[in-house]
Each structure stands twice: as structure tokens, then as C-alpha cells.
Short mmCIF file of C-alpha atoms and ligand atoms in Angstrom, two decimals:
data_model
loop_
_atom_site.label_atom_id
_atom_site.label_comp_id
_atom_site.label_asym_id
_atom_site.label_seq_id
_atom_site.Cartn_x
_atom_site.Cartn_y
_atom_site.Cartn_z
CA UNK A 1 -8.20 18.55 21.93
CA UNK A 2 -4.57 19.41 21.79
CA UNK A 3 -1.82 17.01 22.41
CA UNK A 4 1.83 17.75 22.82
CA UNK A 5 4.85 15.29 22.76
CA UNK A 6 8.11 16.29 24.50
CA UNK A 7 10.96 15.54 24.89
CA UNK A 8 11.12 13.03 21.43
CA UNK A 9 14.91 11.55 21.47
CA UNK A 10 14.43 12.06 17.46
CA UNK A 11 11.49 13.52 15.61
CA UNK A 12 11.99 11.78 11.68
CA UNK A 13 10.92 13.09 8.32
CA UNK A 14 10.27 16.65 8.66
CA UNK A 15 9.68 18.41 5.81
CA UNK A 16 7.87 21.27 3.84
CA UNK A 17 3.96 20.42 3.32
CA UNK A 18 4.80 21.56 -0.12
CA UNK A 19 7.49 17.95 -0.88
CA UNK A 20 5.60 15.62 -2.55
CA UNK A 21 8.19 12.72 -2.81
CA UNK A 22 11.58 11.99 -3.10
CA UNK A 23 13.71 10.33 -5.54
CA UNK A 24 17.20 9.38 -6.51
CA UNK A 25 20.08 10.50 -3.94
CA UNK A 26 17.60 12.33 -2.25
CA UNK A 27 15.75 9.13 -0.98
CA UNK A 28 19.13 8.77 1.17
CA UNK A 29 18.43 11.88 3.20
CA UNK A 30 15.89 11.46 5.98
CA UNK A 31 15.35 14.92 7.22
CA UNK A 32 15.32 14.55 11.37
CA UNK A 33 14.95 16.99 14.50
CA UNK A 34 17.05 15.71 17.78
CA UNK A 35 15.75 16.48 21.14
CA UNK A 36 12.17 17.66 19.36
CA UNK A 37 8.61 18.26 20.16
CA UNK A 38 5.19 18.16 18.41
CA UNK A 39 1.87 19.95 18.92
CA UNK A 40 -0.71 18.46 17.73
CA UNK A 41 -4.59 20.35 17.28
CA UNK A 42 -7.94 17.96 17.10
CA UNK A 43 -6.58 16.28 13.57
CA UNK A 44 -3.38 18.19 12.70
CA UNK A 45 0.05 18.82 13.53
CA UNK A 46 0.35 22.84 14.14
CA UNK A 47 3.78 22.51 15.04
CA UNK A 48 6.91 20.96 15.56
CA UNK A 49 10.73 21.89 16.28
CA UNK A 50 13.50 21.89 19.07
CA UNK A 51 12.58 21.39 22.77
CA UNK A 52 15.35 24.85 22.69
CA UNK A 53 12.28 26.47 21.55
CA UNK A 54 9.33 24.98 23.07
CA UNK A 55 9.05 27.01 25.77
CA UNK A 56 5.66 28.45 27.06
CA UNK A 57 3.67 25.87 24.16
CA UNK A 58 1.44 24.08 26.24
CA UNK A 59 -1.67 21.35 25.42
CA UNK A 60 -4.45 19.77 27.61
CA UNK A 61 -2.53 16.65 27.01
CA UNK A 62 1.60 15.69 26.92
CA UNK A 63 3.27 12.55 25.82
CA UNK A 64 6.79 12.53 27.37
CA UNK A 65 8.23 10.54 24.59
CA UNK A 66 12.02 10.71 26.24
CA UNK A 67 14.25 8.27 24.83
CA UNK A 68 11.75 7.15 21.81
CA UNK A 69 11.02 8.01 18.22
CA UNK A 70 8.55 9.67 16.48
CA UNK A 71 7.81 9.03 13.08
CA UNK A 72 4.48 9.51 10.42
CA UNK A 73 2.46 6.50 10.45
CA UNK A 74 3.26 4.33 7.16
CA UNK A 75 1.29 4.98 4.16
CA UNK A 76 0.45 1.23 2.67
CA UNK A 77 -0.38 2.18 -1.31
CA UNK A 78 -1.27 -1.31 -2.01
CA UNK A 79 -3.50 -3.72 -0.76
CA UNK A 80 -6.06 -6.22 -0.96
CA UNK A 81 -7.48 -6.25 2.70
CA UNK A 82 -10.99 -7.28 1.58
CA UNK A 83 -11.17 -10.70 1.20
CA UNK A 84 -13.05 -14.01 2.35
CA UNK A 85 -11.51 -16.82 3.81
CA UNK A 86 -7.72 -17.55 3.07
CA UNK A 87 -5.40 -19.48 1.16
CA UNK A 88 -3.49 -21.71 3.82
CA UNK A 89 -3.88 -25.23 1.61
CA UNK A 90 -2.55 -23.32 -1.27
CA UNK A 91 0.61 -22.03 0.92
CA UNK A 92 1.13 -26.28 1.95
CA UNK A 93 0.43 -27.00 -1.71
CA UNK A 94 3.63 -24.80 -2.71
CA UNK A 95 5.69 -26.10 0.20
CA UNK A 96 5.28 -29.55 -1.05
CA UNK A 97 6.29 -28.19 -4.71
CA UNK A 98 3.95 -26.49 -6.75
CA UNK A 99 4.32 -23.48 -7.88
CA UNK A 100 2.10 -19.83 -7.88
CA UNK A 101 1.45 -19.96 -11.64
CA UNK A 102 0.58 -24.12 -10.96
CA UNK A 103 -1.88 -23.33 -8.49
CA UNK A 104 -3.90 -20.59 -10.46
CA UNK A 105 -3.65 -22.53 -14.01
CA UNK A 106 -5.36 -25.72 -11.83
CA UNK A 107 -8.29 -22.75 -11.16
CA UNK A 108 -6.96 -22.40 -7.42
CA UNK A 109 -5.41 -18.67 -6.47
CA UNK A 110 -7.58 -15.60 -7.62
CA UNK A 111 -10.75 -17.52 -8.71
CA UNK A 112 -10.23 -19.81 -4.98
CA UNK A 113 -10.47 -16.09 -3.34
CA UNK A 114 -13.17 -15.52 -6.21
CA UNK A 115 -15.53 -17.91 -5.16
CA UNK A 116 -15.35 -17.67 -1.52
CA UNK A 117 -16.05 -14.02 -2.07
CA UNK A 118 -19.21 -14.27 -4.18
CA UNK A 119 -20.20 -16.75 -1.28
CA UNK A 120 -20.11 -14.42 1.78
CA UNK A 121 -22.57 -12.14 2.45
CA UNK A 122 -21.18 -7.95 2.46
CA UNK A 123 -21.69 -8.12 6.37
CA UNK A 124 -20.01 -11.13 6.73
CA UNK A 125 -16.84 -9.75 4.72
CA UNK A 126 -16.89 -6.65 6.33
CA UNK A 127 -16.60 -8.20 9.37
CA UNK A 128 -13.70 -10.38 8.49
CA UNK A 129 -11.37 -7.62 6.71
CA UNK A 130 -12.10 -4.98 9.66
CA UNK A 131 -9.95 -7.20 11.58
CA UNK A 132 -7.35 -6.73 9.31
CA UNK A 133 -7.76 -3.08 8.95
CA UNK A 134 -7.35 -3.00 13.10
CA UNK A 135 -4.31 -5.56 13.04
CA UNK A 136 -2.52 -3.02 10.53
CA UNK A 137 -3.87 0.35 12.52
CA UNK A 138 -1.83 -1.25 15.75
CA UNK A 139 0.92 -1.86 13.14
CA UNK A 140 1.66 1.33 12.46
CA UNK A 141 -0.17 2.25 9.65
CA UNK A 142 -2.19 5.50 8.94
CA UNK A 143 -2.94 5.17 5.22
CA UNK A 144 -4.16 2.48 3.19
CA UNK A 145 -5.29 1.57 -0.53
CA UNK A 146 -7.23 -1.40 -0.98
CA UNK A 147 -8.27 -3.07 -4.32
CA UNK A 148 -11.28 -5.01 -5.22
CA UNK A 149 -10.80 -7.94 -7.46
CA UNK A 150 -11.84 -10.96 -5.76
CA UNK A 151 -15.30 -10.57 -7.05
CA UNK A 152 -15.01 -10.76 -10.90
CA UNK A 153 -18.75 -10.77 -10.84
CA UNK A 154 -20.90 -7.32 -11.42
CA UNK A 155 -22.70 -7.95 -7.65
CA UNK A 156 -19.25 -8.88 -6.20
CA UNK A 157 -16.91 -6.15 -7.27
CA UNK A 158 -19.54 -3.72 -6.19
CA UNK A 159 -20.19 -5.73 -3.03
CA UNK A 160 -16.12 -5.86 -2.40
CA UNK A 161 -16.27 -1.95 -3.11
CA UNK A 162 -18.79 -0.91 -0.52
CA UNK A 163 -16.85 -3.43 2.18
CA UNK A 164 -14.11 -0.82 1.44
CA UNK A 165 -16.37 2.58 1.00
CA UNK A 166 -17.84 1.26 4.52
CA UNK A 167 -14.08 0.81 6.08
CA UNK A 168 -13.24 4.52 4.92
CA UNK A 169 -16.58 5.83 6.56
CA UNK A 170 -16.10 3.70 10.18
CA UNK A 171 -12.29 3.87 10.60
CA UNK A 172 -10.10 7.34 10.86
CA UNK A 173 -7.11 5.75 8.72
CA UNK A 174 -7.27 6.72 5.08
CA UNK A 175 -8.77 4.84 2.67
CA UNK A 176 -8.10 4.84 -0.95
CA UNK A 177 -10.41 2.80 -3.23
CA UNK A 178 -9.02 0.96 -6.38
CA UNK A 179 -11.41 -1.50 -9.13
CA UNK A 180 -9.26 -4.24 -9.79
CA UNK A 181 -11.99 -6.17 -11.88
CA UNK A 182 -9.12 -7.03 -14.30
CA UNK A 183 -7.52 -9.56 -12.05
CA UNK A 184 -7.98 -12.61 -13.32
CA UNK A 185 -10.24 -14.42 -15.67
CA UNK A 186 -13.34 -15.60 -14.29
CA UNK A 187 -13.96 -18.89 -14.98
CA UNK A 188 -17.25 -18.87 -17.30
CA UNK A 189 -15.29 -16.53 -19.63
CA UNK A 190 -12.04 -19.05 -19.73
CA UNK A 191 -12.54 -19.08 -23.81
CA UNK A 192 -14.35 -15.70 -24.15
CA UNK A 193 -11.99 -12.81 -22.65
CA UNK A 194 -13.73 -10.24 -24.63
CA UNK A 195 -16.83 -10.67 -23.16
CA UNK A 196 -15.38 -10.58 -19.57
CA UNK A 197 -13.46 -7.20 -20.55
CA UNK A 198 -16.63 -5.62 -22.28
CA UNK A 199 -18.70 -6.91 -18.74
CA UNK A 200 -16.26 -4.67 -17.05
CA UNK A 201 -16.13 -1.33 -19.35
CA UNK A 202 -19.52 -1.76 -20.14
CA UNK A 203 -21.19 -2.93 -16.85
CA UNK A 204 -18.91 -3.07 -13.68
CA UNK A 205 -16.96 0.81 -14.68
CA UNK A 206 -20.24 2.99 -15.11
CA UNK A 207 -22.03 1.26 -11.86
CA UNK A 208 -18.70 1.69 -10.13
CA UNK A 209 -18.87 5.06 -11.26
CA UNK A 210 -22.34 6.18 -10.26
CA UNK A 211 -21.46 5.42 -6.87
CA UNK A 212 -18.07 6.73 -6.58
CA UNK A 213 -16.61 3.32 -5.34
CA UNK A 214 -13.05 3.84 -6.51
CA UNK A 215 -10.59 6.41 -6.99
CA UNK A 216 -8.25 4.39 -8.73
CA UNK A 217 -8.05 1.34 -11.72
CA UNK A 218 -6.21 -1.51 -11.52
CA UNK A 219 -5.29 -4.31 -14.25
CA UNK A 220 -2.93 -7.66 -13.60
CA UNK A 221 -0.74 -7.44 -16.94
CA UNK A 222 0.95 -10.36 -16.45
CA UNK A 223 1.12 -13.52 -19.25
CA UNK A 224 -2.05 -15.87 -18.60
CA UNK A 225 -3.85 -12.81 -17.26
CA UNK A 226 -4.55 -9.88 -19.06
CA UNK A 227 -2.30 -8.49 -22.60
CA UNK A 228 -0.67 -4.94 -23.03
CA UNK A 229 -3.98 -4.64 -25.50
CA UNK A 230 -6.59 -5.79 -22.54
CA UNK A 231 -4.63 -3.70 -20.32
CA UNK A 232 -5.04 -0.26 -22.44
CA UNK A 233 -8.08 -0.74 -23.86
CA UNK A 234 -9.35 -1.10 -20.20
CA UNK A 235 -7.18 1.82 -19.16
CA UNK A 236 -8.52 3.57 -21.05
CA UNK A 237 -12.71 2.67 -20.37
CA UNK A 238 -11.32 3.85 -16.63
CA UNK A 239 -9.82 6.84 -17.80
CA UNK A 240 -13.25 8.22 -19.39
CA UNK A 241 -15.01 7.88 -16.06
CA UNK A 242 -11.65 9.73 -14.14
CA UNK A 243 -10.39 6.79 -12.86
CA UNK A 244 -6.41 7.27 -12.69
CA UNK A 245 -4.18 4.07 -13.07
CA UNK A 246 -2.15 2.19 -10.34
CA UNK A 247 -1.20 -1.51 -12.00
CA UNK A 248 0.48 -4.63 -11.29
CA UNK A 249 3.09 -5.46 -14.14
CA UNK A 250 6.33 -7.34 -14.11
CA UNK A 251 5.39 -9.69 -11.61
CA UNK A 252 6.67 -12.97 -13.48
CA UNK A 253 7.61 -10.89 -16.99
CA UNK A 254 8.18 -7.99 -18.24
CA UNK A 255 6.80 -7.29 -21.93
CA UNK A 256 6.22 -3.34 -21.75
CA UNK A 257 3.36 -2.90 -18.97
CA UNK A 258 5.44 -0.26 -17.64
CA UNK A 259 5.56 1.58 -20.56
CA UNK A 260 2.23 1.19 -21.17
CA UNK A 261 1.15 2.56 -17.75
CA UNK A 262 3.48 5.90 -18.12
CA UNK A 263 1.13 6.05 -21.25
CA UNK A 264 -1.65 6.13 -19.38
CA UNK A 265 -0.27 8.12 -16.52
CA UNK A 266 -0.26 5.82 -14.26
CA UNK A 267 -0.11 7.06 -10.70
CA UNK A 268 1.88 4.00 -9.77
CA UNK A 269 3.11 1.05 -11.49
CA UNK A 270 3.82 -2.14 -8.87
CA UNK A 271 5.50 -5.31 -8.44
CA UNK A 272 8.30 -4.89 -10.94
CA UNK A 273 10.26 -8.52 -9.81
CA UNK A 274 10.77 -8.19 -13.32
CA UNK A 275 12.21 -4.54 -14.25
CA UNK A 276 14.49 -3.97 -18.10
CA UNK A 277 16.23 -1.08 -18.75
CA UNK A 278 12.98 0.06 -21.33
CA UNK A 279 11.20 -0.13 -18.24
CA UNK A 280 13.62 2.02 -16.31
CA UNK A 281 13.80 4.45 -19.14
CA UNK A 282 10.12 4.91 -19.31
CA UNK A 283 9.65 5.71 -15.89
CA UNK A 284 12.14 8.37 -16.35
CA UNK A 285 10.23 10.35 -18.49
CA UNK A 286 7.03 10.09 -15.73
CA UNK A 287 5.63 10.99 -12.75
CA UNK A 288 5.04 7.53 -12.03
CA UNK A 289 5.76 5.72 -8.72
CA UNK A 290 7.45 2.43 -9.09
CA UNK A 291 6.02 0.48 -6.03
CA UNK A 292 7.74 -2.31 -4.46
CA UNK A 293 6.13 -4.85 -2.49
CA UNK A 294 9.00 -7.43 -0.76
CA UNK A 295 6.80 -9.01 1.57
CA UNK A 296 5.34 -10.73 -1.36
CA UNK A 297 8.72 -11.98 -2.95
CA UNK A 298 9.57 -13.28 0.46
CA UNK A 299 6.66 -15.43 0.63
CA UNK A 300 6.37 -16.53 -3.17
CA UNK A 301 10.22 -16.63 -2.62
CA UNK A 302 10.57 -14.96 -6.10
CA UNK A 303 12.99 -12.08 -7.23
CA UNK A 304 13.07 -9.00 -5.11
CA UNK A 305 12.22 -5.89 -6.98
CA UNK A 306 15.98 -4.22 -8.22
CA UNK A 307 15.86 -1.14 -5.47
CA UNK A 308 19.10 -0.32 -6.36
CA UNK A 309 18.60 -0.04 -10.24
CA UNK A 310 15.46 2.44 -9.49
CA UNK A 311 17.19 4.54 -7.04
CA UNK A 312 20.63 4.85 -8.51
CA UNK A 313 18.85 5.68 -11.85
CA UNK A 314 17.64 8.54 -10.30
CA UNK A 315 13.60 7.33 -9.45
CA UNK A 316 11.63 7.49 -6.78
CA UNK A 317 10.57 4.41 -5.17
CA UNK A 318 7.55 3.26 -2.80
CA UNK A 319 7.34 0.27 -0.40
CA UNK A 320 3.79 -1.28 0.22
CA UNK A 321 2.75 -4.61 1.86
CA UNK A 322 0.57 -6.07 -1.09
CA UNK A 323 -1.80 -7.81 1.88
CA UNK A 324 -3.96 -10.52 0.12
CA UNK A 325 -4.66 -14.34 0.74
CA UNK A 326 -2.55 -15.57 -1.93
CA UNK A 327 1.09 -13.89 -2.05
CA UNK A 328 1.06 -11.85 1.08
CA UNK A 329 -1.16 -12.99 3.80
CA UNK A 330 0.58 -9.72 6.33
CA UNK A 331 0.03 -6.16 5.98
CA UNK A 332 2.88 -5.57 8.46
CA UNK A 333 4.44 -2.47 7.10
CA UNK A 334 7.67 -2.74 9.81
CA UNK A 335 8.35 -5.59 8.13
CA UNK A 336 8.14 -4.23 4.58
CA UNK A 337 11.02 -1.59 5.62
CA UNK A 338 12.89 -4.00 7.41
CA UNK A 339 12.77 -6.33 4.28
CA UNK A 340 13.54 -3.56 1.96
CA UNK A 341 16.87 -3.09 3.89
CA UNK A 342 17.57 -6.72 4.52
CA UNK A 343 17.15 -8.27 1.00
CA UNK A 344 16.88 -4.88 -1.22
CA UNK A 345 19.80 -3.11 -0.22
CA UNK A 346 17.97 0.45 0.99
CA UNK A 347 19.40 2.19 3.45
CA UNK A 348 16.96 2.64 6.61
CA UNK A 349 16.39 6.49 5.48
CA UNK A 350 15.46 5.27 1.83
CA UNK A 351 13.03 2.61 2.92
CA UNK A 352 11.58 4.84 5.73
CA UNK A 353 11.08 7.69 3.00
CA UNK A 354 9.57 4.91 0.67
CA UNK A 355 6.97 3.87 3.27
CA UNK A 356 6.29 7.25 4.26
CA UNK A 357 6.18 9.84 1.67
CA UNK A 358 6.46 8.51 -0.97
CA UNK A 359 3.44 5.68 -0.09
CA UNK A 360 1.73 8.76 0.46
CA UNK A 361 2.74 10.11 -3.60
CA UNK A 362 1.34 6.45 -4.41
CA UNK A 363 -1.79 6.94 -2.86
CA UNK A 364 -2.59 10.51 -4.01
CA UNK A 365 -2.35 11.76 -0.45
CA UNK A 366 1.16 13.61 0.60
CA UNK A 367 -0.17 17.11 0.68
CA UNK A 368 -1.82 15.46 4.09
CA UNK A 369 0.02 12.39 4.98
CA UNK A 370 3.80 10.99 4.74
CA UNK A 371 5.69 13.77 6.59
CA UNK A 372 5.48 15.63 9.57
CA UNK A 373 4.52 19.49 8.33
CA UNK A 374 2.52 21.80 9.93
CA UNK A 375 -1.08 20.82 8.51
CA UNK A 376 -0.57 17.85 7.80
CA UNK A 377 -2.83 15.10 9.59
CA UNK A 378 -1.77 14.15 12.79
CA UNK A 379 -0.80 10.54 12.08
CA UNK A 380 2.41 9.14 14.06
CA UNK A 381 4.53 6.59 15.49
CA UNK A 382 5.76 6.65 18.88
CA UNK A 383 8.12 3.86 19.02
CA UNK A 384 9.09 2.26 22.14
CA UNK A 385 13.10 3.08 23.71
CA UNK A 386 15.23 2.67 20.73
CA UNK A 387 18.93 3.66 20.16
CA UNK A 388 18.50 5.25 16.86
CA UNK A 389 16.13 4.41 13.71
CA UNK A 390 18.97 1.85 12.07
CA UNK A 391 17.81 0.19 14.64
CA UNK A 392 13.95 -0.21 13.63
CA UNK A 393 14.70 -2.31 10.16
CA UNK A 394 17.72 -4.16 11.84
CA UNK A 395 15.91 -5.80 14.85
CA UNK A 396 13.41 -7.13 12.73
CA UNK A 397 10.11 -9.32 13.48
CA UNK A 398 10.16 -7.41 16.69
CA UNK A 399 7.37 -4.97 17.54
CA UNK A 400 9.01 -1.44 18.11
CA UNK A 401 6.16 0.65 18.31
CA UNK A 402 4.39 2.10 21.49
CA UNK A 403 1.73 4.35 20.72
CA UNK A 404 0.03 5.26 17.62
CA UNK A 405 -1.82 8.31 17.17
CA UNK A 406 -3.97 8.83 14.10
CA UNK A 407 -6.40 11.68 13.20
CA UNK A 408 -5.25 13.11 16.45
CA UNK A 409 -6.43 10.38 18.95
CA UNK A 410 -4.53 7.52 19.96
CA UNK A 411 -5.45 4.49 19.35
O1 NIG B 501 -0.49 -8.52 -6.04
N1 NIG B 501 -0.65 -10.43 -8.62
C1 NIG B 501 -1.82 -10.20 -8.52
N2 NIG B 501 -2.51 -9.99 -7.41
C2 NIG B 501 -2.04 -10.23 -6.07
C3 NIG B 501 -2.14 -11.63 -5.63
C4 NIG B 501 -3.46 -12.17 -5.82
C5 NIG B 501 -3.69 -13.50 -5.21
O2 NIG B 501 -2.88 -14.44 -5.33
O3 NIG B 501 -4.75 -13.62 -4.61
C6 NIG B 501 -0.65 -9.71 -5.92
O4 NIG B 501 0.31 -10.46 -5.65
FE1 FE B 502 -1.35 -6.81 -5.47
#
């Protein structure tokens, strides 16, 4: 099946297959063809360029896409969109004046998602987190990690795993897999942390393992969770079975988890409310994504990650939604870049090349995804009449998008 779209008021990041991510000054510079078409083949883009020069290339189908934009479909390189029930007394709780930290030191938060988990069936929880992965698909996005670590049980990480191994095998978006047993402290372990880390190097990692259930390892170094010690000792456990390090640090402090994960070579290191200039200077000396996730400040209403610091210092940057019950119950990635203009001071080309390539750095994935390049995936955006793509972030909340094609096929 071949598609082609005419006529496309502005085609937007068009690069080289070969451009990983961007960073720095270079994050200002979204690379766009005006007046541009795209040929798509079963899966993948074969071409692309000016309408001046589409003559004679013809498809069994054509989008007109006159007076719209086409962009790649966001790449979302952190989630938690496998999870049971929700959190909704919890959000009423901190209206009326508790806080985040309250809420998960009176056992509520992680171990609230905890126990609901171990108390649905995998059926049952596959059934309520596909409807997330569809409400994000219509969103725009083409690419997704998603975590485990609402389990915290042997039999409910793996069950959370194969929710998310069955997503990748029934749904065309991308699906990265990450173990986040390291996410909070169960509580049966509450005065033996030890034996909860040694149940997950010695028990959860090598099952998790056998059945190739994650790509990635996670660990929440935060105070009250887990140390700069629990964090590289398990680090390291992952790193003897190949699994490569995306964490959350500087959430609520920063103590030198960033550091810590450049150690490790982290793929990604997210959150960073919290961000020092040690932190800065470590990630200088990586290939380490710093990942921010503003959807989640807006709704714990705490810091927003320092854009400006990582950027001007000459960093890359990523933008993901963070989608979980607790600090971000939306996965809408439009809002993300919208947000990342709004309250983080990124220009629309920045925050469009942090949702786009460089989500797809975060996630492993941008020799197929983040860009439009000849063989790449076909994953795009067809957004609805728009005067330019300012205008995307600044009418925000509002649903800009027309048609999304993933894999090829629309949707
Ligand atoms: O990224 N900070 C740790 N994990 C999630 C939230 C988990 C929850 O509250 O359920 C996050 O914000
Ligand atoms: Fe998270």
C-alpha cells in the first residue's frame, strides 16, 4: 500500500536518518519543507520534498493535506500506562492540603497503585491500560515507553510486564519496556530494604530476564525511596543482565542521582525539578538525555524542570508525559509541548524537537522514529488548518490534529 500526501502547507522536522538528536542552539532550528509532499510505502516513508518536484510520483492513495501540517508522531520516552484503578481521592486529598510526599508517607501513592495492581487479574489490566494506549494513539503519539512498578511483588512486576509485552505485540505504536521494581518500598519490607532490593536482583531481574520483559531499568532515587547506594548497586544487578538505565532523580532533591546515572550510562535521566550545576556538569560529559516531564509539575504544582539552564548549557533535552495515576493522570503529548513553551520558556521548534527526536534518542529508537527521513517508519501528524506551527503550543488544550498515520495506516 502506498500513500502520498500533497500539497502539505509545511512538512516539519526533516532531517538525515543518520541525526540522532539535537542539543544546545541546535534544538532552536526545526528543519521544515514549505509547500511539501510525502510518499509513504506499506510502513515507511520513501520520500519526501517540494511539490516543485513531485511530479509524475504517484500512490494508490493521496491525502490532499492543503493548508495543514505534517509532523512525526511524538515519541513519549516515559510512562507508566499500566496501571489499575486511579488516584482521584488522593488528587481531593491534596486540594484540601496535603501534600505528594504526605500522601505516600501515610502508605497512600505508589503502594495505593500497588495494591490495586496485585488485585486485578493480567486480563483485567490489560484491558484497562489499552484504553489508554488508544486515547494517546488519537493523541498523536507513535512511540511509547512504559514502566512497570506498581507491582513490587515477583508475580506483579512480571504480570505488569507482560500487560506491556502484550500492548507491543497487539498495537503498531512502539513499545519500549522498562522494570521499575525500585519504585517504592513495599510495605512488608518497610524496616528491611535489603531484603526488598536483594528480592529484586536476585528474583524479579533474572525472571525478567529469561523472558525478555524489559529493555530498560528504572530506580526512584529520591529521599524516602531508594539511596545513591540502592540506586547503583541495583544499576548495576540490571546492567549484568543488559538492561541499560533510564531513572527518575531530582524529583523533590537533588543529592548526585544524576551523576550517578552518567556513571552508569544512563540512557536518560528524568524529572530533574531539582537540577545543580554538578548535575549540569555531569551530563556534559554524557550521552545522557535529560528528560523533562511538565505535565507532572503542573499537576503536583511543583518546580518546572530549568529548560533554559539545559539548553543554554549546551544539552540536549527530551519532553515526555510521565502518564501514571498519581502525578500525571494524561498522556497528552500536545499538551507536554504546549507546557514546555508556556511555563519552560522553549521555543515551539525546541519543544517540538524535544518531543520528537529527541523522545525518540530517549527511547533508543531515532534511527526509525522522531524525524521524517527516507526509511524511517511512517508515523505522522496531519494537523487540522493551522496558520503556522507557533500556533500548535500557543492555542493550547485545543485538539489540532486531523489524521494520524502510524506504521503506514491511518488510524
Ligand atoms: O514519575 N516519581 C515516581 N514515579 C511517578 C509517580 C508515581 C505515582 O505517584 O504513582 C512519577 O512521577
Ligand atoms: Fe515517572
Amino acid at each position: 500500500m502506498s500513500i502520498l500526501i500533497t500539497n502539505i502547507k509545511e512538512l516539519l522536522q526533516v532531517r538525515e536518518a543518520n541525526i540522532s538528536k539535537v542539543s544546545g542552539t541546535e534544538m532552536k532550528h526545526l528543519p521544515t519543507i514549505k509547500n511539501a509532499y510525502v510518499l509513504i510505502k506499506n510502513d515507511t516513508i520513501i520520500d519526501y520534498g517540494s511539490m516543485n518536484d513531485s511530479k509524475g510520483i504517484t500512490a494508490e492513495s493521496i491525502i490532499d493535506a492543503s493548508r495543514k501540517i505534517v509532523l512525526p508522531t511524538w515519541c513519549d520516552s516515559h510512562t507508566h500506562i499500566v496501571y489499575a484503578g486511579n488516584r482521584e481521592q488522593e488528587f481531593v486529598d491534596r486540594i484540601n492540603g496535603l501534600s505528594y510526599e504526605d500522601i505516600a508517607s501515610r502508605g497512600g501513592g505508589i503502594l495505593n497503585s500497588a495494591e490495586k495492581l496485585q488485585n486485578t487479574n493480567e486480563d483485567d489490566l490489560y484491558n484497562q491500560s489499552i484504553k489508554r494506549v488508544k486515547e494517546v494513539m488519537q493523541l498523536g503519539t507513535g512511540a511509547i515507553e512504559i514502566k512497570s512498578g506498581y507491582g513490587l511483588t515477583v508475580k506483579a512486576e512480571l504480570k505488569m510486564l507482560r500487560v506491556i509485552k502484550r500492548i507491543r505485540q497487539d498495537f503498531p505504536i512502539k513499545v519500549k519496556a522498562t522494570f521499575l521494581g525500585a519504585h517504592a518500598l513495599p510495605g512488608v519490607f518497610k524496616d528491611n530494604k535489603e531484603e526488598y532490593i536483594n528480592l529484586i536482583i536476585n528474583e524479579m531481574l533474572p525472571k525478567i530476564a529469561n523472558e525478555q520483559l524489559a529493555q530498560y531499568i528504572d530506580v526512584f532515587c529520591e529521599k524516602g525511596y531508594f539511596s545513591l547506594n540502592d540506586t547503583d548497586k541495583i544499576l548495576s544487578a540490571g546492567a549484568s543482565y543488559g538492561l541499560v538505565p533510564k531513572i527518575h532523580v531530582n524529583q523533590f532533591n537533588a543529592f548526585g542521582g544524576v551523576a550517578l546515572g552518567v556513571k552508569h550510562n544512563a540512557l536518560t535521566v528524568d524529572h530533574l525539578e531539582e537540577l545543580n550545576s554538578d548535575d549540569i556538569i555531569a551530563l556534559k560529559s554524557s550521552k545522557t538525555m535529560p528528560v523533562a516531564l511538565p505535565s507532572c509539575s503542573y499537576f503536583l504544582s511543583i518546580p518546572y524542570t530549568p529548560a533554559r539552564q539545559i539548553i543554554d548549557a549546551g544539552l540536549p533535552l527530551a519532553l515526555a508525559t510521565d502518564y501514571n495515576p498519581g502525578s500525571t493522570p494524561s498522556g497528552n503529548m500536545n499538551f507536554v509541548v504546549s507546557t514546555a513553551c508556556i511555563k519552560m520558556k522553549m521555543t515551539p521548534a525546541e519543544a517540538i524537537n524535544a518531543a520528537t527526536i529527541n523522545g525518540a534518542y530517549a527511547m533508543g529508537i531515532s534511527n526509525e522514529y522522531g524525524s521524517i527521513s527516507k526509511g524511517k517508519k511512517a508515523n505522522l501528524i496531519i494537523t487540522k488548518e493551522v496558520p503556522s506551527y507557533n500556533y500548535l503550543p500557543y492555542a493550547f488544550g485545543n485538539n489540532h490534529i486531523e489524521k494520524i498515520i502510524i506504521n503506514g495506516e491511518c488510524i
